[in-house]
XYZ file of C-alpha atoms in Angstrom:
354
model
C -37.270 5.982 11.016
C -38.788 8.379 8.452
C -42.201 6.681 8.860
C -42.046 7.194 12.629
C -41.314 10.904 12.174
C -44.186 11.294 9.707
C -46.637 9.601 12.108
C -45.406 11.793 14.923
C -45.835 14.850 12.707
C -49.460 13.870 11.993
C -50.118 13.288 15.686
C -48.827 16.700 16.717
C -50.690 18.391 13.897
C -53.884 16.678 14.963
C -53.679 18.015 18.501
C -56.223 20.549 19.631
C -53.653 23.362 19.654
C -52.473 22.934 16.071
C -49.080 24.426 15.252
C -48.468 26.178 11.929
C -47.808 23.622 9.208
C -44.541 25.198 8.068
C -43.125 24.967 11.631
C -43.971 21.290 11.818
C -42.389 20.619 8.438
C -39.237 22.450 9.482
C -39.154 20.536 12.764
C -39.482 17.210 10.889
C -36.652 18.046 8.479
C -34.339 19.113 11.320
C -35.159 15.908 13.230
C -34.340 13.744 10.203
C -31.057 15.567 9.519
C -29.857 15.341 13.115
C -30.888 11.676 13.433
C -29.070 10.707 10.238
C -26.079 12.802 11.239
C -25.882 11.114 14.639
C -26.022 7.653 13.057
C -23.322 8.590 10.519
C -21.065 9.912 13.293
C -21.576 6.683 15.254
C -20.675 4.596 12.197
C -17.589 6.695 11.512
C -16.475 6.339 15.126
C -16.816 2.566 14.880
C -14.792 2.523 11.654
C -12.145 4.758 13.213
C -11.821 2.508 16.259
C -11.556 -0.586 14.068
C -8.843 1.079 11.936
C -6.893 2.047 15.058
C -7.176 -1.504 16.414
C -5.958 -2.917 13.093
C -2.957 -0.601 13.192
C -2.206 -1.642 16.777
C -2.243 -5.282 15.688
C -0.066 -4.508 12.664
C 2.628 -2.737 14.691
C 2.527 -5.109 17.696
C 5.898 -6.807 18.181
C 7.518 -4.672 15.492
C 11.315 -4.630 15.756
C 12.835 -1.428 17.144
C 16.606 -1.089 16.895
C 18.027 1.036 19.714
C 21.520 2.528 19.616
C 22.280 3.898 23.090
C 25.683 3.863 24.797
C 24.281 4.321 28.310
C 23.352 0.955 29.819
C 21.026 2.655 32.307
C 19.105 4.494 29.580
C 19.061 1.386 27.393
C 17.559 -0.715 30.197
C 14.850 1.890 30.786
C 14.004 1.951 27.072
C 13.789 -1.850 26.946
C 11.592 -1.941 30.036
C 9.193 0.626 28.511
C 9.054 -0.811 24.981
C 9.462 -4.574 25.397
C 5.802 -5.275 26.312
C 4.757 -3.960 22.882
C 7.776 -4.394 20.607
C 10.872 -6.479 19.966
C 13.823 -4.351 21.078
C 17.340 -4.891 19.719
C 19.999 -2.856 21.556
C 23.480 -1.845 20.413
C 25.937 0.379 22.256
C 27.585 1.888 19.167
C 26.618 2.788 15.625
C 29.383 0.605 14.264
C 28.111 -2.479 16.144
C 24.588 -1.936 14.822
C 25.735 -1.492 11.212
C 27.748 -4.693 11.457
C 24.575 -6.675 12.250
C 22.076 -4.647 10.211
C 21.856 -7.202 7.396
C 20.594 -9.780 9.908
C 17.711 -7.584 11.103
C 14.238 -6.671 9.889
C 13.773 -3.166 11.255
C 10.486 -1.319 11.733
C 11.951 1.731 13.509
C 15.358 3.056 14.565
C 15.870 4.841 17.896
C 19.276 6.545 18.132
C 20.924 8.544 20.877
C 22.496 11.665 19.424
C 25.689 11.564 21.510
C 27.365 8.270 20.634
C 31.033 7.228 20.750
C 32.473 7.086 17.246
C 29.808 7.777 14.620
C 27.188 10.008 16.261
C 23.415 9.880 15.813
C 23.303 12.370 12.946
C 26.031 10.569 11.015
C 24.283 7.255 11.621
C 20.969 8.688 10.463
C 22.564 9.977 7.254
C 24.158 6.579 6.656
C 20.846 4.740 7.127
C 19.053 7.108 4.760
C 21.640 6.228 2.122
C 20.606 2.559 2.228
C 17.840 1.641 -0.217
C 16.171 -0.816 2.164
C 15.831 1.792 4.907
C 15.346 5.092 3.112
C 11.751 5.287 4.410
C 12.108 3.476 7.759
C 11.200 5.783 10.695
C 14.156 7.185 12.651
C 13.684 8.875 16.028
C 16.573 10.672 17.753
C 17.096 10.884 21.507
C 18.890 14.026 22.601
C 19.981 15.682 25.828
C 18.383 18.979 26.714
C 21.590 20.793 25.770
C 21.297 19.542 22.171
C 17.612 20.270 21.672
C 18.484 23.389 19.657
C 20.139 21.123 17.055
C 16.723 20.183 15.693
C 17.440 21.557 12.212
C 20.377 19.133 11.980
C 18.126 16.242 12.937
C 15.570 17.140 10.255
C 18.282 17.653 7.628
C 19.800 14.255 8.452
C 16.469 12.561 7.728
C 15.010 12.017 11.204
C 11.249 11.579 11.494
C 11.154 12.916 15.046
C 13.350 13.589 18.080
C 12.730 13.352 21.811
C 14.556 15.502 24.321
C 15.817 13.950 27.562
C 14.490 13.588 30.205
C 11.298 12.094 28.789
C 8.435 10.129 30.309
C 7.626 6.515 29.471
C 4.285 7.635 28.047
C 5.927 10.177 25.740
C 8.372 7.568 24.434
C 5.617 5.026 23.807
C 3.233 7.497 22.163
C 5.813 9.111 19.872
C 7.175 5.780 18.635
C 3.686 4.317 18.228
C 2.721 7.330 16.107
C 5.670 6.788 13.762
C 5.090 3.032 13.488
C 1.369 3.416 12.770
C 1.925 6.169 10.221
C 4.526 4.082 8.405
C 2.265 1.009 8.502
C -0.543 3.096 7.017
C 1.728 4.305 4.207
C 2.832 0.747 3.443
C -0.771 -0.418 3.433
C -1.798 2.235 0.909
C 1.328 1.614 -1.158
C 0.533 -2.090 -1.303
C -3.109 -1.406 -2.140
C -2.058 0.802 -5.052
C -0.022 -2.104 -6.478
C -2.652 -4.855 -6.082
C -5.583 -5.644 -8.351
C -8.646 -5.439 -6.097
C -10.468 -8.385 -7.681
C -7.816 -11.038 -8.229
C -5.402 -9.892 -5.502
C -2.429 -10.206 -7.849
C -0.115 -7.357 -8.759
C -1.429 -4.762 -11.183
C 0.210 -3.233 -14.233
C 1.662 -0.370 -12.227
C 3.640 -2.821 -10.086
C 4.758 -4.685 -13.194
C 6.148 -1.490 -14.706
C 8.066 -0.675 -11.511
C 9.622 -4.161 -11.311
C 10.574 -4.281 -14.978
C 12.203 -0.847 -14.778
C 14.218 -2.051 -11.778
C 15.286 -5.224 -13.584
C 16.315 -3.218 -16.630
C 18.282 -0.702 -14.565
C 20.092 -3.215 -12.355
C 20.741 -5.958 -14.929
C 20.219 -8.505 -12.135
C 18.843 -11.316 -14.298
C 20.970 -12.690 -17.173
C 17.965 -14.609 -18.538
C 14.379 -13.368 -18.398
C 11.199 -14.937 -19.744
C 7.823 -13.227 -19.907
C 4.411 -14.653 -20.742
C 1.229 -12.882 -21.774
C -1.921 -14.854 -20.998
C -5.325 -14.227 -22.578
C -8.372 -16.237 -21.444
C -10.081 -17.618 -24.540
C -13.561 -16.386 -25.507
C -13.917 -14.559 -22.209
C -16.359 -11.957 -23.558
C -18.670 -14.801 -24.549
C -18.237 -16.244 -21.062
C -19.382 -12.961 -19.484
C -22.286 -12.671 -21.914
C -23.557 -16.164 -21.107
C -22.884 -16.473 -17.375
C -22.810 -12.835 -16.249
C -20.069 -10.579 -14.941
C -20.210 -11.942 -11.384
C -19.451 -15.410 -12.718
C -16.751 -13.835 -14.893
C -15.148 -12.220 -11.849
C -15.206 -15.554 -10.014
C -13.591 -17.249 -13.035
C -10.797 -14.653 -13.056
C -10.032 -15.412 -9.409
C -9.900 -19.178 -10.094
C -7.702 -18.528 -13.128
C -5.164 -16.409 -11.213
C -5.037 -19.004 -8.431
C -4.249 -21.648 -11.056
C -1.440 -19.518 -12.484
C 0.020 -18.875 -9.028
C -0.020 -22.616 -8.378
C 1.927 -23.144 -11.601
C 4.649 -20.696 -10.585
C 7.163 -22.584 -8.504
C 9.435 -19.825 -7.208
C 9.023 -16.725 -5.086
C 10.796 -14.635 -7.741
C 8.142 -15.509 -10.358
C 5.018 -13.378 -10.306
C 1.771 -12.707 -12.133
C 0.200 -9.298 -12.678
C -3.033 -8.245 -14.294
C -2.247 -6.713 -17.665
C -5.819 -5.582 -18.279
C -9.264 -7.183 -18.534
C -8.777 -10.927 -19.027
C -5.089 -10.550 -19.929
C -2.298 -11.283 -17.458
C 1.488 -11.039 -17.535
C 3.908 -13.471 -15.933
C 7.550 -12.548 -15.300
C 10.104 -15.336 -14.849
C 13.547 -13.992 -13.850
C 16.554 -16.306 -14.354
C 14.496 -18.559 -16.645
C 15.704 -20.008 -19.946
C 13.557 -21.220 -22.843
C 13.016 -24.722 -21.417
C 11.871 -23.243 -18.123
C 9.527 -20.893 -19.966
C 7.941 -23.842 -21.819
C 7.611 -25.793 -18.563
C 5.723 -22.969 -16.828
C 3.427 -22.343 -19.813
C 2.525 -26.027 -19.965
C 1.848 -26.156 -16.220
C -0.477 -23.144 -16.429
C -2.496 -24.764 -19.222
C -2.590 -28.126 -17.455
C -3.738 -26.772 -14.077
C -6.398 -24.604 -15.727
C -7.595 -27.640 -17.695
C -7.897 -29.606 -14.451
C -10.167 -26.888 -13.037
C -12.721 -27.700 -15.796
C -14.481 -24.323 -15.577
C -17.564 -24.799 -17.751
C -17.729 -22.587 -20.871
C -20.444 -23.654 -23.301
C -19.365 -21.080 -25.912
C -15.825 -22.478 -26.124
C -14.974 -25.278 -28.599
C -13.547 -27.323 -25.715
C -16.552 -26.795 -23.425
C -14.441 -25.323 -20.643
C -12.252 -22.284 -19.971
C -8.864 -22.282 -21.716
C -6.009 -19.833 -22.208
C -3.738 -18.701 -25.023
C -0.143 -17.795 -24.153
C 2.473 -15.783 -25.969
C 5.965 -15.786 -24.506
C 9.480 -14.651 -25.162
C 12.869 -15.406 -23.589
C 15.935 -13.163 -23.747
C 19.463 -14.024 -22.688
C 19.939 -10.701 -20.896
C 17.613 -8.111 -19.443
C 16.659 -5.629 -22.181
C 17.268 -1.929 -21.641
C 13.691 -1.248 -22.717
C 11.408 -3.785 -21.056
C 8.465 -2.724 -23.230
C 10.079 -4.372 -26.256
C 9.929 -7.652 -24.356
C 6.164 -7.438 -23.947
C 5.655 -6.260 -27.506
C 7.366 -9.448 -28.676
C 5.289 -11.559 -26.244
C 2.102 -9.845 -27.441
C 2.991 -10.663 -31.049
C 3.431 -14.330 -30.093
C 0.123 -14.246 -28.195
C -1.620 -12.985 -31.331
C -0.060 -15.870 -33.270
C -1.326 -18.396 -30.699
C -4.865 -17.028 -31.019
C -4.697 -17.014 -34.811
C -3.685 -20.678 -34.770
C -6.841 -21.657 -32.886
C -6.304 -20.642 -29.229
C -5.762 -22.995 -26.252
C -2.034 -23.184 -26.989
C 1.201 -21.307 -26.482
C 3.698 -19.742 -28.862
C 7.076 -19.180 -27.173
C 10.200 -17.877 -28.858
C 13.762 -16.891 -28.055
C 14.543 -13.277 -28.854
């Protein structure tokens, strides 16, 4: 593109009626800036459209729980929303709360004027539940109650819609809340995931361990710290791209070794990883450590600067009979055992009961 502009500049300057050189230079610069700007705007528009499409796909068939005592209004709502979402209808707040544990809710849609517990009381109750403290809540209200908006905001509503409303307004307002919440969840998840290995990062680990310590949910907890042996030498010999690929294979091997959904791996830093095993005694801790080493061995990732000739791992672990009040002490003990495993020659585990 720049070459074409330069050639055009020379052509114009070579014409019989030559323009001043500074004008032609200015014209060339302006042309380049506007051309690049147009292309950037086009690219941004394409990215924006793709992001909007992704959000549409993410929110499609989300579950909307409707609490509306009027059968006529409820049927209209279902007719408007059902093509895009899964709609669950209840006539009273009490009926919905009775079945709430059976539902996975993406958005609540409450009528303000309900028999028994009204919409504001229901909204306050929902906001008091940990699982739904951030779930979007939209209130439907008659025109006579529209001036109650401060009560709706104070109760924790995300938005409210005054009756009568159009089908388009209902769809657009709910779609906005669902997409915004999906975007927040996406960024929240991204902030907790290691971009390379796609396992949880240290920030997520800290959050989970603080929750375990506060709730005392697990009577027995085991943790493992894993350190890939001679990994700096691996990067020096094969390059960092190969090192990144090896980290991905390693984390996949660890995930394969973990047999339960409650077990998880997170990246501790560099080539070090942490594994948390809730409700796991010493024997279970040994079993998992052995499986990690065995599966990694079966991968046979070549490492010419390792005594074994392939990639291995050292593991330090600790098991406690009850969740410690300070989870950091757990990892300090595991780190000490990891150091002992490396001092004894690597490619082994040192696991102890605390």
